[in-house]
Amino acid sequence: MDQELYSKERSASLDLLLRFQRLLVSKLYPADCVGQVPNTYSPDLLGVGSLLKKYSALLCTHIGDILPVATSIASTSHRHFAEVSRVVDGDLTGILLPELVVSIVLLLSKNAGLMQEAGAIPLLAGLLEHLDRFNHLAPGKERDDNEDLAWPGIMGSFFTGQSCRNNEEVTLIRKADLENHNKDGGFWTVIDGKVYDIKDFQTQSLTGSSIL
C-alpha cells in the first residue's frame, strides 16, 4: 500500500494496466473449494488464464523492444545508466513486470497445473537475456555478485577468496575451522551450507553417534 503514494506520478493508462493485472491475478488465485476435482478447471478460469497469456505477450513484446534500446543508451556511461534506470523504473518494465513475476511465481506455487495451461511463464523467460544484459551495466555489479555468494548460509569467501566484511553479523566458518573443531571433540555438521552444533543432541539421540 505504501507504493500507492506514488500512483499520482503514474499515468492514468499505466495505473489502469496495473489494476487490470491485479484483477487477472486475483481471479486466478485458488479459492478453498470443497469437492473440486483435481486438475480440472472451469471454462471461466481457463478463459482468465488465456487472457493472462495474451496480456503477458503484449507486455513482454513492449519490454523486449524497450530494453535493448535502454541497454544501448545505458552502456555509454554510469550517468547514462542512472538516467535510463530512472526512466525504466517508471515505465511498464519497472512497475508492471516485477509485480507480475512475483504474482506468477505465487500462482505457480499454488496451482502449477493451471499456470502451465495458461502458458505465461515461457513468455517471461524470454525477457531474461534482455534483463541480464541491462543489469550487467550496473556499477558495482561484481561487488554485488560477490555479496550474493557471501549471503548467510553460503561460504562465499571459500569460493571467491574474498572476506565477508560486509556481513559482520554472520559468523563465517571455514572448512578448516570445522574440521579442527570436530577433531577437538566438538560435533559441528553442515546442512545446506549452514553449520549446526549437534554436540548436545548427540548425548540425547537414540540413533547412536555413527548415524549422526
mmCIF file with all atom_site columns, C-alpha atoms in Angstrom:
data_model
loop_
_atom_site.group_PDB
_atom_site.id
_atom_site.type_symbol
_atom_site.label_atom_id
_atom_site.label_alt_id
_atom_site.label_comp_id
_atom_site.label_asym_id
_atom_site.label_entity_id
_atom_site.label_seq_id
_atom_site.pdbx_PDB_ins_code
_atom_site.Cartn_x
_atom_site.Cartn_y
_atom_site.Cartn_z
_atom_site.occupancy
_atom_site.B_iso_or_equiv
_atom_site.pdbx_formal_charge
_atom_site.auth_seq_id
_atom_site.auth_comp_id
_atom_site.auth_asym_id
_atom_site.auth_atom_id
_atom_site.pdbx_PDB_model_num
ATOM 1   C CA . MET A 1 1   ? 0.000   0.000   0.000   1.00 0.00 ? 1   MET A CA 1
ATOM 2   C CA . ASP A 1 2   ? 2.964   2.325   0.504   1.00 0.00 ? 2   ASP A CA 1
ATOM 3   C CA . GLN A 1 3   ? 3.571   2.168   -3.233  1.00 0.00 ? 3   GLN A CA 1
ATOM 4   C CA . GLU A 1 4   ? 0.138   3.695   -3.821  1.00 0.00 ? 4   GLU A CA 1
ATOM 5   C CA . LEU A 1 5   ? 1.580   7.005   -2.640  1.00 0.00 ? 5   LEU A CA 1
ATOM 6   C CA . TYR A 1 6   ? 3.397   7.163   -5.956  1.00 0.00 ? 6   TYR A CA 1
ATOM 7   C CA . SER A 1 7   ? 0.315   6.369   -8.035  1.00 0.00 ? 7   SER A CA 1
ATOM 8   C CA . LYS A 1 8   ? -0.247  10.080  -8.670  1.00 0.00 ? 8   LYS A CA 1
ATOM 9   C CA . GLU A 1 9   ? 3.024   10.183  -10.578 1.00 0.00 ? 9   GLU A CA 1
ATOM 10  C CA . ARG A 1 10  ? 1.896   7.375   -12.892 1.00 0.00 ? 10  ARG A CA 1
ATOM 11  C CA . SER A 1 11  ? -0.126  7.973   -15.992 1.00 0.00 ? 11  SER A CA 1
ATOM 12  C CA . ALA A 1 12  ? -3.787  7.032   -15.920 1.00 0.00 ? 12  ALA A CA 1
ATOM 13  C CA . SER A 1 13  ? -3.266  4.321   -18.526 1.00 0.00 ? 13  SER A CA 1
ATOM 14  C CA . LEU A 1 14  ? -0.385  2.752   -16.591 1.00 0.00 ? 14  LEU A CA 1
ATOM 15  C CA . ASP A 1 15  ? -2.416  2.806   -13.394 1.00 0.00 ? 15  ASP A CA 1
ATOM 16  C CA . LEU A 1 16  ? -5.304  1.146   -15.229 1.00 0.00 ? 16  LEU A CA 1
ATOM 17  C CA . LEU A 1 17  ? -2.998  -1.580  -16.565 1.00 0.00 ? 17  LEU A CA 1
ATOM 18  C CA . LEU A 1 18  ? -1.708  -2.262  -13.056 1.00 0.00 ? 18  LEU A CA 1
ATOM 19  C CA . ARG A 1 19  ? -5.241  -2.616  -11.723 1.00 0.00 ? 19  ARG A CA 1
ATOM 20  C CA . PHE A 1 20  ? -6.160  -4.886  -14.636 1.00 0.00 ? 20  PHE A CA 1
ATOM 21  C CA . GLN A 1 21  ? -3.093  -7.039  -13.973 1.00 0.00 ? 21  GLN A CA 1
ATOM 22  C CA . ARG A 1 22  ? -4.007  -7.383  -10.307 1.00 0.00 ? 22  ARG A CA 1
ATOM 23  C CA . LEU A 1 23  ? -7.567  -8.305  -11.267 1.00 0.00 ? 23  LEU A CA 1
ATOM 24  C CA . LEU A 1 24  ? -6.317  -11.116 -13.500 1.00 0.00 ? 24  LEU A CA 1
ATOM 25  C CA . VAL A 1 25  ? -4.093  -12.478 -10.745 1.00 0.00 ? 25  VAL A CA 1
ATOM 26  C CA . SER A 1 26  ? -6.880  -12.323 -8.167  1.00 0.00 ? 26  SER A CA 1
ATOM 27  C CA . LYS A 1 27  ? -9.216  -14.267 -10.469 1.00 0.00 ? 27  LYS A CA 1
ATOM 28  C CA . LEU A 1 28  ? -6.609  -16.999 -10.905 1.00 0.00 ? 28  LEU A CA 1
ATOM 29  C CA . TYR A 1 29  ? -5.675  -17.239 -7.239  1.00 0.00 ? 29  TYR A CA 1
ATOM 30  C CA . PRO A 1 30  ? -7.158  -20.522 -5.980  1.00 0.00 ? 30  PRO A CA 1
ATOM 31  C CA . ALA A 1 31  ? -10.015 -20.339 -3.513  1.00 0.00 ? 31  ALA A CA 1
ATOM 32  C CA . ASP A 1 32  ? -10.608 -23.012 -0.896  1.00 0.00 ? 32  ASP A CA 1
ATOM 33  C CA . CYS A 1 33  ? -13.173 -25.098 -2.730  1.00 0.00 ? 33  CYS A CA 1
ATOM 34  C CA . VAL A 1 34  ? -14.656 -28.292 -1.320  1.00 0.00 ? 34  VAL A CA 1
ATOM 35  C CA . GLY A 1 35  ? -15.307 -31.176 -3.689  1.00 0.00 ? 35  GLY A CA 1
ATOM 36  C CA . GLN A 1 36  ? -13.390 -29.811 -6.663  1.00 0.00 ? 36  GLN A CA 1
ATOM 37  C CA . VAL A 1 37  ? -11.847 -32.464 -8.885  1.00 0.00 ? 37  VAL A CA 1
ATOM 38  C CA . PRO A 1 38  ? -8.036  -32.031 -9.068  1.00 0.00 ? 38  PRO A CA 1
ATOM 39  C CA . ASN A 1 39  ? -6.570  -30.733 -12.343 1.00 0.00 ? 39  ASN A CA 1
ATOM 40  C CA . THR A 1 40  ? -9.998  -29.766 -13.696 1.00 0.00 ? 40  THR A CA 1
ATOM 41  C CA . TYR A 1 41  ? -10.632 -26.116 -14.409 1.00 0.00 ? 41  TYR A CA 1
ATOM 42  C CA . SER A 1 42  ? -13.809 -24.285 -15.292 1.00 0.00 ? 42  SER A CA 1
ATOM 43  C CA . PRO A 1 43  ? -14.102 -22.606 -18.709 1.00 0.00 ? 43  PRO A CA 1
ATOM 44  C CA . ASP A 1 44  ? -14.156 -19.228 -16.984 1.00 0.00 ? 44  ASP A CA 1
ATOM 45  C CA . LEU A 1 45  ? -10.879 -19.960 -15.203 1.00 0.00 ? 45  LEU A CA 1
ATOM 46  C CA . LEU A 1 46  ? -9.245  -21.171 -18.410 1.00 0.00 ? 46  LEU A CA 1
ATOM 47  C CA . GLY A 1 47  ? -10.509 -18.023 -20.100 1.00 0.00 ? 47  GLY A CA 1
ATOM 48  C CA . VAL A 1 48  ? -8.815  -15.849 -17.498 1.00 0.00 ? 48  VAL A CA 1
ATOM 49  C CA . GLY A 1 49  ? -5.635  -17.897 -17.946 1.00 0.00 ? 49  GLY A CA 1
ATOM 50  C CA . SER A 1 50  ? -5.771  -17.313 -21.691 1.00 0.00 ? 50  SER A CA 1
ATOM 51  C CA . LEU A 1 51  ? -6.289  -13.609 -21.090 1.00 0.00 ? 51  LEU A CA 1
ATOM 52  C CA . LEU A 1 52  ? -3.252  -13.551 -18.795 1.00 0.00 ? 52  LEU A CA 1
ATOM 53  C CA . LYS A 1 53  ? -1.185  -15.155 -21.550 1.00 0.00 ? 53  LYS A CA 1
ATOM 54  C CA . LYS A 1 54  ? -2.292  -12.538 -24.095 1.00 0.00 ? 54  LYS A CA 1
ATOM 55  C CA . TYR A 1 55  ? -1.629  -9.749  -21.612 1.00 0.00 ? 55  TYR A CA 1
ATOM 56  C CA . SER A 1 56  ? 1.825   -11.165 -20.800 1.00 0.00 ? 56  SER A CA 1
ATOM 57  C CA . ALA A 1 57  ? 2.611   -11.490 -24.515 1.00 0.00 ? 57  ALA A CA 1
ATOM 58  C CA . LEU A 1 58  ? 1.804   -7.830  -25.150 1.00 0.00 ? 58  LEU A CA 1
ATOM 59  C CA . LEU A 1 59  ? 3.728   -6.708  -22.081 1.00 0.00 ? 59  LEU A CA 1
ATOM 60  C CA . CYS A 1 60  ? 6.773   -8.841  -22.910 1.00 0.00 ? 60  CYS A CA 1
ATOM 61  C CA . THR A 1 61  ? 6.766   -7.610  -26.517 1.00 0.00 ? 61  THR A CA 1
ATOM 62  C CA . HIS A 1 62  ? 6.846   -3.998  -25.330 1.00 0.00 ? 62  HIS A CA 1
ATOM 63  C CA . ILE A 1 63  ? 9.571   -4.657  -22.766 1.00 0.00 ? 63  ILE A CA 1
ATOM 64  C CA . GLY A 1 64  ? 11.525  -6.701  -25.299 1.00 0.00 ? 64  GLY A CA 1
ATOM 65  C CA . ASP A 1 65  ? 11.517  -3.669  -27.603 1.00 0.00 ? 65  ASP A CA 1
ATOM 66  C CA . ILE A 1 66  ? 12.411  -1.189  -24.851 1.00 0.00 ? 66  ILE A CA 1
ATOM 67  C CA . LEU A 1 67  ? 15.245  -2.992  -23.067 1.00 0.00 ? 67  LEU A CA 1
ATOM 68  C CA . PRO A 1 68  ? 17.698  -3.306  -25.998 1.00 0.00 ? 68  PRO A CA 1
ATOM 69  C CA . VAL A 1 69  ? 17.392  0.430   -26.643 1.00 0.00 ? 69  VAL A CA 1
ATOM 70  C CA . ALA A 1 70  ? 17.763  1.168   -22.939 1.00 0.00 ? 70  ALA A CA 1
ATOM 71  C CA . THR A 1 71  ? 20.831  -1.082  -22.756 1.00 0.00 ? 71  THR A CA 1
ATOM 72  C CA . SER A 1 72  ? 22.411  0.641   -25.747 1.00 0.00 ? 72  SER A CA 1
ATOM 73  C CA . ILE A 1 73  ? 21.998  4.091   -24.205 1.00 0.00 ? 73  ILE A CA 1
ATOM 74  C CA . ALA A 1 74  ? 22.934  2.987   -20.678 1.00 0.00 ? 74  ALA A CA 1
ATOM 75  C CA . SER A 1 75  ? 26.208  1.471   -21.891 1.00 0.00 ? 75  SER A CA 1
ATOM 76  C CA . THR A 1 76  ? 27.540  4.967   -22.706 1.00 0.00 ? 76  THR A CA 1
ATOM 77  C CA . SER A 1 77  ? 28.421  5.885   -19.117 1.00 0.00 ? 77  SER A CA 1
ATOM 78  C CA . HIS A 1 78  ? 27.382  5.425   -15.487 1.00 0.00 ? 78  HIS A CA 1
ATOM 79  C CA . ARG A 1 79  ? 25.483  8.695   -15.683 1.00 0.00 ? 79  ARG A CA 1
ATOM 80  C CA . HIS A 1 80  ? 23.539  7.454   -18.689 1.00 0.00 ? 80  HIS A CA 1
ATOM 81  C CA . PHE A 1 81  ? 22.824  4.193   -16.868 1.00 0.00 ? 81  PHE A CA 1
ATOM 82  C CA . ALA A 1 82  ? 21.441  6.053   -13.841 1.00 0.00 ? 82  ALA A CA 1
ATOM 83  C CA . GLU A 1 83  ? 19.191  8.212   -16.015 1.00 0.00 ? 83  GLU A CA 1
ATOM 84  C CA . VAL A 1 84  ? 17.955  5.299   -18.117 1.00 0.00 ? 84  VAL A CA 1
ATOM 85  C CA . SER A 1 85  ? 17.297  3.274   -14.957 1.00 0.00 ? 85  SER A CA 1
ATOM 86  C CA . ARG A 1 86  ? 15.155  6.088   -13.601 1.00 0.00 ? 86  ARG A CA 1
ATOM 87  C CA . VAL A 1 87  ? 13.101  6.156   -16.796 1.00 0.00 ? 87  VAL A CA 1
ATOM 88  C CA . VAL A 1 88  ? 12.748  2.371   -16.969 1.00 0.00 ? 88  VAL A CA 1
ATOM 89  C CA . ASP A 1 89  ? 11.757  2.247   -13.305 1.00 0.00 ? 89  ASP A CA 1
ATOM 90  C CA . GLY A 1 90  ? 8.741   4.434   -14.059 1.00 0.00 ? 90  GLY A CA 1
ATOM 91  C CA . ASP A 1 91  ? 7.815   2.537   -17.227 1.00 0.00 ? 91  ASP A CA 1
ATOM 92  C CA . LEU A 1 92  ? 5.978   -0.768  -17.656 1.00 0.00 ? 92  LEU A CA 1
ATOM 93  C CA . THR A 1 93  ? 9.267   -2.568  -17.030 1.00 0.00 ? 93  THR A CA 1
ATOM 94  C CA . GLY A 1 94  ? 9.672   -1.151  -13.540 1.00 0.00 ? 94  GLY A CA 1
ATOM 95  C CA . ILE A 1 95  ? 6.035   -1.044  -12.450 1.00 0.00 ? 95  ILE A CA 1
ATOM 96  C CA . LEU A 1 96  ? 4.158   -3.914  -14.058 1.00 0.00 ? 96  LEU A CA 1
ATOM 97  C CA . LEU A 1 97  ? 6.862   -6.533  -14.659 1.00 0.00 ? 97  LEU A CA 1
ATOM 98  C CA . PRO A 1 98  ? 8.207   -7.035  -11.081 1.00 0.00 ? 98  PRO A CA 1
ATOM 99  C CA . GLU A 1 99  ? 4.728   -7.484  -9.637  1.00 0.00 ? 99  GLU A CA 1
ATOM 100 C CA . LEU A 1 100 ? 3.692   -9.767  -12.490 1.00 0.00 ? 100 LEU A CA 1
ATOM 101 C CA . VAL A 1 101 ? 6.725   -12.022 -11.989 1.00 0.00 ? 101 VAL A CA 1
ATOM 102 C CA . VAL A 1 102 ? 6.110   -12.312 -8.239  1.00 0.00 ? 102 VAL A CA 1
ATOM 103 C CA . SER A 1 103 ? 2.403   -12.980 -8.824  1.00 0.00 ? 103 SER A CA 1
ATOM 104 C CA . ILE A 1 104 ? 3.061   -15.714 -11.377 1.00 0.00 ? 104 ILE A CA 1
ATOM 105 C CA . VAL A 1 105 ? 5.591   -17.395 -9.081  1.00 0.00 ? 105 VAL A CA 1
ATOM 106 C CA . LEU A 1 106 ? 2.982   -17.298 -6.311  1.00 0.00 ? 106 LEU A CA 1
ATOM 107 C CA . LEU A 1 107 ? 0.312   -18.714 -8.620  1.00 0.00 ? 107 LEU A CA 1
ATOM 108 C CA . LEU A 1 108 ? 2.743   -21.392 -9.782  1.00 0.00 ? 108 LEU A CA 1
ATOM 109 C CA . SER A 1 109 ? 3.333   -22.487 -6.194  1.00 0.00 ? 109 SER A CA 1
ATOM 110 C CA . LYS A 1 110 ? -0.420  -22.642 -5.578  1.00 0.00 ? 110 LYS A CA 1
ATOM 111 C CA . ASN A 1 111 ? -1.585  -24.226 -8.810  1.00 0.00 ? 111 ASN A CA 1
ATOM 112 C CA . ALA A 1 112 ? 1.176   -25.349 -11.154 1.00 0.00 ? 112 ALA A CA 1
ATOM 113 C CA . GLY A 1 113 ? -1.203  -27.159 -13.499 1.00 0.00 ? 113 GLY A CA 1
ATOM 114 C CA . LEU A 1 114 ? -3.304  -24.093 -14.185 1.00 0.00 ? 114 LEU A CA 1
ATOM 115 C CA . MET A 1 115 ? -0.249  -21.931 -14.819 1.00 0.00 ? 115 MET A CA 1
ATOM 116 C CA . GLN A 1 116 ? 1.081   -24.495 -17.286 1.00 0.00 ? 116 GLN A CA 1
ATOM 117 C CA . GLU A 1 117 ? -2.252  -24.364 -19.060 1.00 0.00 ? 117 GLU A CA 1
ATOM 118 C CA . ALA A 1 118 ? -2.060  -20.555 -19.153 1.00 0.00 ? 118 ALA A CA 1
ATOM 119 C CA . GLY A 1 119 ? 1.409   -20.648 -20.710 1.00 0.00 ? 119 GLY A CA 1
ATOM 120 C CA . ALA A 1 120 ? 2.573   -17.233 -19.485 1.00 0.00 ? 120 ALA A CA 1
ATOM 121 C CA . ILE A 1 121 ? 5.838   -18.449 -17.949 1.00 0.00 ? 121 ILE A CA 1
ATOM 122 C CA . PRO A 1 122 ? 7.746   -19.083 -21.225 1.00 0.00 ? 122 PRO A CA 1
ATOM 123 C CA . LEU A 1 123 ? 6.890   -15.546 -22.314 1.00 0.00 ? 123 LEU A CA 1
ATOM 124 C CA . LEU A 1 124 ? 8.525   -14.085 -19.216 1.00 0.00 ? 124 LEU A CA 1
ATOM 125 C CA . ALA A 1 125 ? 11.529  -16.387 -19.613 1.00 0.00 ? 125 ALA A CA 1
ATOM 126 C CA . GLY A 1 126 ? 12.185  -14.746 -22.969 1.00 0.00 ? 126 GLY A CA 1
ATOM 127 C CA . LEU A 1 127 ? 12.993  -11.480 -21.169 1.00 0.00 ? 127 LEU A CA 1
ATOM 128 C CA . LEU A 1 128 ? 15.790  -12.932 -19.045 1.00 0.00 ? 128 LEU A CA 1
ATOM 129 C CA . GLU A 1 129 ? 18.523  -12.300 -21.587 1.00 0.00 ? 129 GLU A CA 1
ATOM 130 C CA . HIS A 1 130 ? 17.460  -8.664  -22.103 1.00 0.00 ? 130 HIS A CA 1
ATOM 131 C CA . LEU A 1 131 ? 17.255  -8.056  -18.358 1.00 0.00 ? 131 LEU A CA 1
ATOM 132 C CA . ASP A 1 132 ? 20.608  -9.724  -17.770 1.00 0.00 ? 132 ASP A CA 1
ATOM 133 C CA . ARG A 1 133 ? 22.352  -7.550  -20.357 1.00 0.00 ? 133 ARG A CA 1
ATOM 134 C CA . PHE A 1 134 ? 20.919  -4.401  -18.826 1.00 0.00 ? 134 PHE A CA 1
ATOM 135 C CA . ASN A 1 135 ? 21.775  -5.417  -15.251 1.00 0.00 ? 135 ASN A CA 1
ATOM 136 C CA . HIS A 1 136 ? 25.359  -6.208  -16.233 1.00 0.00 ? 136 HIS A CA 1
ATOM 137 C CA . LEU A 1 137 ? 25.853  -2.497  -16.921 1.00 0.00 ? 137 LEU A CA 1
ATOM 138 C CA . ALA A 1 138 ? 25.098  -1.581  -13.307 1.00 0.00 ? 138 ALA A CA 1
ATOM 139 C CA . PRO A 1 139 ? 28.046  -0.013  -11.437 1.00 0.00 ? 139 PRO A CA 1
ATOM 140 C CA . GLY A 1 140 ? 29.378  -2.342  -8.741  1.00 0.00 ? 140 GLY A CA 1
ATOM 141 C CA . LYS A 1 141 ? 27.923  -5.461  -10.343 1.00 0.00 ? 141 LYS A CA 1
ATOM 142 C CA . GLU A 1 142 ? 30.949  -7.576  -9.428  1.00 0.00 ? 142 GLU A CA 1
ATOM 143 C CA . ARG A 1 143 ? 30.752  -6.461  -5.803  1.00 0.00 ? 143 ARG A CA 1
ATOM 144 C CA . ASP A 1 144 ? 27.043  -7.276  -5.655  1.00 0.00 ? 144 ASP A CA 1
ATOM 145 C CA . ASP A 1 145 ? 27.639  -10.713 -7.151  1.00 0.00 ? 145 ASP A CA 1
ATOM 146 C CA . ASN A 1 146 ? 30.279  -11.462 -4.518  1.00 0.00 ? 146 ASN A CA 1
ATOM 147 C CA . GLU A 1 147 ? 27.956  -10.282 -1.754  1.00 0.00 ? 147 GLU A CA 1
ATOM 148 C CA . ASP A 1 148 ? 25.261  -12.610 -3.070  1.00 0.00 ? 148 ASP A CA 1
ATOM 149 C CA . LEU A 1 149 ? 27.688  -15.526 -2.811  1.00 0.00 ? 149 LEU A CA 1
ATOM 150 C CA . ALA A 1 150 ? 28.533  -14.476 0.743   1.00 0.00 ? 150 ALA A CA 1
ATOM 151 C CA . TRP A 1 151 ? 24.887  -14.426 1.806   1.00 0.00 ? 151 TRP A CA 1
ATOM 152 C CA . PRO A 1 152 ? 24.151  -16.109 5.159   1.00 0.00 ? 152 PRO A CA 1
ATOM 153 C CA . GLY A 1 153 ? 24.487  -19.854 4.843   1.00 0.00 ? 153 GLY A CA 1
ATOM 154 C CA . ILE A 1 154 ? 26.820  -19.764 1.834   1.00 0.00 ? 154 ILE A CA 1
ATOM 155 C CA . MET A 1 155 ? 30.552  -19.773 2.432   1.00 0.00 ? 155 MET A CA 1
ATOM 156 C CA . GLY A 1 156 ? 31.216  -17.037 -0.112  1.00 0.00 ? 156 GLY A CA 1
ATOM 157 C CA . SER A 1 157 ? 34.831  -16.351 0.834   1.00 0.00 ? 157 SER A CA 1
ATOM 158 C CA . PHE A 1 158 ? 35.541  -20.053 0.444   1.00 0.00 ? 158 PHE A CA 1
ATOM 159 C CA . PHE A 1 159 ? 34.559  -19.892 -3.220  1.00 0.00 ? 159 PHE A CA 1
ATOM 160 C CA . THR A 1 160 ? 35.593  -16.330 -4.130  1.00 0.00 ? 160 THR A CA 1
ATOM 161 C CA . GLY A 1 161 ? 38.697  -15.950 -1.951  1.00 0.00 ? 161 GLY A CA 1
ATOM 162 C CA . GLN A 1 162 ? 37.348  -12.696 -0.502  1.00 0.00 ? 162 GLN A CA 1
ATOM 163 C CA . SER A 1 163 ? 36.477  -11.829 3.057   1.00 0.00 ? 163 SER A CA 1
ATOM 164 C CA . CYS A 1 164 ? 32.958  -11.307 4.266   1.00 0.00 ? 164 CYS A CA 1
ATOM 165 C CA . ARG A 1 165 ? 33.410  -7.912  5.928   1.00 0.00 ? 165 ARG A CA 1
ATOM 166 C CA . ASN A 1 166 ? 30.013  -6.697  4.716   1.00 0.00 ? 166 ASN A CA 1
ATOM 167 C CA . ASN A 1 167 ? 28.241  -9.437  6.662   1.00 0.00 ? 167 ASN A CA 1
ATOM 168 C CA . GLU A 1 168 ? 29.692  -8.835  10.119  1.00 0.00 ? 168 GLU A CA 1
ATOM 169 C CA . GLU A 1 169 ? 26.544  -10.148 11.793  1.00 0.00 ? 169 GLU A CA 1
ATOM 170 C CA . VAL A 1 170 ? 27.069  -13.543 10.181  1.00 0.00 ? 170 VAL A CA 1
ATOM 171 C CA . THR A 1 171 ? 29.794  -15.818 11.521  1.00 0.00 ? 171 THR A CA 1
ATOM 172 C CA . LEU A 1 172 ? 31.639  -17.354 8.597   1.00 0.00 ? 172 LEU A CA 1
ATOM 173 C CA . ILE A 1 173 ? 33.141  -20.751 9.442   1.00 0.00 ? 173 ILE A CA 1
ATOM 174 C CA . ARG A 1 174 ? 35.855  -22.090 7.186   1.00 0.00 ? 174 ARG A CA 1
ATOM 175 C CA . LYS A 1 175 ? 36.132  -25.754 6.333   1.00 0.00 ? 175 LYS A CA 1
ATOM 176 C CA . ALA A 1 176 ? 39.440  -25.991 8.226   1.00 0.00 ? 176 ALA A CA 1
ATOM 177 C CA . ASP A 1 177 ? 37.833  -24.441 11.333  1.00 0.00 ? 177 ASP A CA 1
ATOM 178 C CA . LEU A 1 178 ? 35.059  -27.011 11.222  1.00 0.00 ? 178 LEU A CA 1
ATOM 179 C CA . GLU A 1 179 ? 37.475  -29.922 10.863  1.00 0.00 ? 179 GLU A CA 1
ATOM 180 C CA . ASN A 1 180 ? 39.712  -28.681 13.707  1.00 0.00 ? 180 ASN A CA 1
ATOM 181 C CA . HIS A 1 181 ? 36.702  -28.148 15.971  1.00 0.00 ? 181 HIS A CA 1
ATOM 182 C CA . ASN A 1 182 ? 35.493  -31.713 15.397  1.00 0.00 ? 182 ASN A CA 1
ATOM 183 C CA . LYS A 1 183 ? 38.992  -33.110 15.984  1.00 0.00 ? 183 LYS A CA 1
ATOM 184 C CA . ASP A 1 184 ? 38.994  -31.426 19.395  1.00 0.00 ? 184 ASP A CA 1
ATOM 185 C CA . GLY A 1 185 ? 35.837  -33.282 20.424  1.00 0.00 ? 185 GLY A CA 1
ATOM 186 C CA . GLY A 1 186 ? 33.213  -30.955 19.039  1.00 0.00 ? 186 GLY A CA 1
ATOM 187 C CA . PHE A 1 187 ? 30.381  -32.019 16.783  1.00 0.00 ? 187 PHE A CA 1
ATOM 188 C CA . TRP A 1 188 ? 29.642  -29.488 14.057  1.00 0.00 ? 188 TRP A CA 1
ATOM 189 C CA . THR A 1 189 ? 27.856  -30.532 10.885  1.00 0.00 ? 189 THR A CA 1
ATOM 190 C CA . VAL A 1 190 ? 26.935  -28.710 7.679   1.00 0.00 ? 190 VAL A CA 1
ATOM 191 C CA . ILE A 1 191 ? 23.412  -28.881 6.262   1.00 0.00 ? 191 ILE A CA 1
ATOM 192 C CA . ASP A 1 192 ? 22.555  -26.780 3.196   1.00 0.00 ? 192 ASP A CA 1
ATOM 193 C CA . GLY A 1 193 ? 25.539  -24.512 3.771   1.00 0.00 ? 193 GLY A CA 1
ATOM 194 C CA . LYS A 1 194 ? 24.724  -23.767 7.428   1.00 0.00 ? 194 LYS A CA 1
ATOM 195 C CA . VAL A 1 195 ? 26.824  -25.023 10.339  1.00 0.00 ? 195 VAL A CA 1
ATOM 196 C CA . TYR A 1 196 ? 24.998  -26.675 13.230  1.00 0.00 ? 196 TYR A CA 1
ATOM 197 C CA . ASP A 1 197 ? 26.386  -27.689 16.620  1.00 0.00 ? 197 ASP A CA 1
ATOM 198 C CA . ILE A 1 198 ? 24.747  -31.021 17.490  1.00 0.00 ? 198 ILE A CA 1
ATOM 199 C CA . LYS A 1 199 ? 27.020  -31.925 20.376  1.00 0.00 ? 199 LYS A CA 1
ATOM 200 C CA . ASP A 1 200 ? 24.197  -31.747 22.934  1.00 0.00 ? 200 ASP A CA 1
ATOM 201 C CA . PHE A 1 201 ? 21.882  -33.681 20.649  1.00 0.00 ? 201 PHE A CA 1
ATOM 202 C CA . GLN A 1 202 ? 24.492  -36.422 20.334  1.00 0.00 ? 202 GLN A CA 1
ATOM 203 C CA . THR A 1 203 ? 24.181  -37.344 24.010  1.00 0.00 ? 203 THR A CA 1
ATOM 204 C CA . GLN A 1 204 ? 20.369  -37.461 23.815  1.00 0.00 ? 204 GLN A CA 1
ATOM 205 C CA . SER A 1 205 ? 19.996  -39.213 20.492  1.00 0.00 ? 205 SER A CA 1
ATOM 206 C CA . LEU A 1 206 ? 18.865  -42.827 20.432  1.00 0.00 ? 206 LEU A CA 1
ATOM 207 C CA . THR A 1 207 ? 20.337  -43.463 16.984  1.00 0.00 ? 207 THR A CA 1
ATOM 208 C CA . GLY A 1 208 ? 23.961  -43.519 18.062  1.00 0.00 ? 208 GLY A CA 1
ATOM 209 C CA . SER A 1 209 ? 26.964  -41.463 17.008  1.00 0.00 ? 209 SER A CA 1
ATOM 210 C CA . SER A 1 210 ? 27.714  -43.483 13.877  1.00 0.00 ? 210 SER A CA 1
ATOM 211 C CA . ILE A 1 211 ? 24.480  -42.458 12.166  1.00 0.00 ? 211 ILE A CA 1
ATOM 212 C CA . LEU A 1 212 ? 24.919  -38.830 13.200  1.00 0.00 ? 212 LEU A CA 1
#
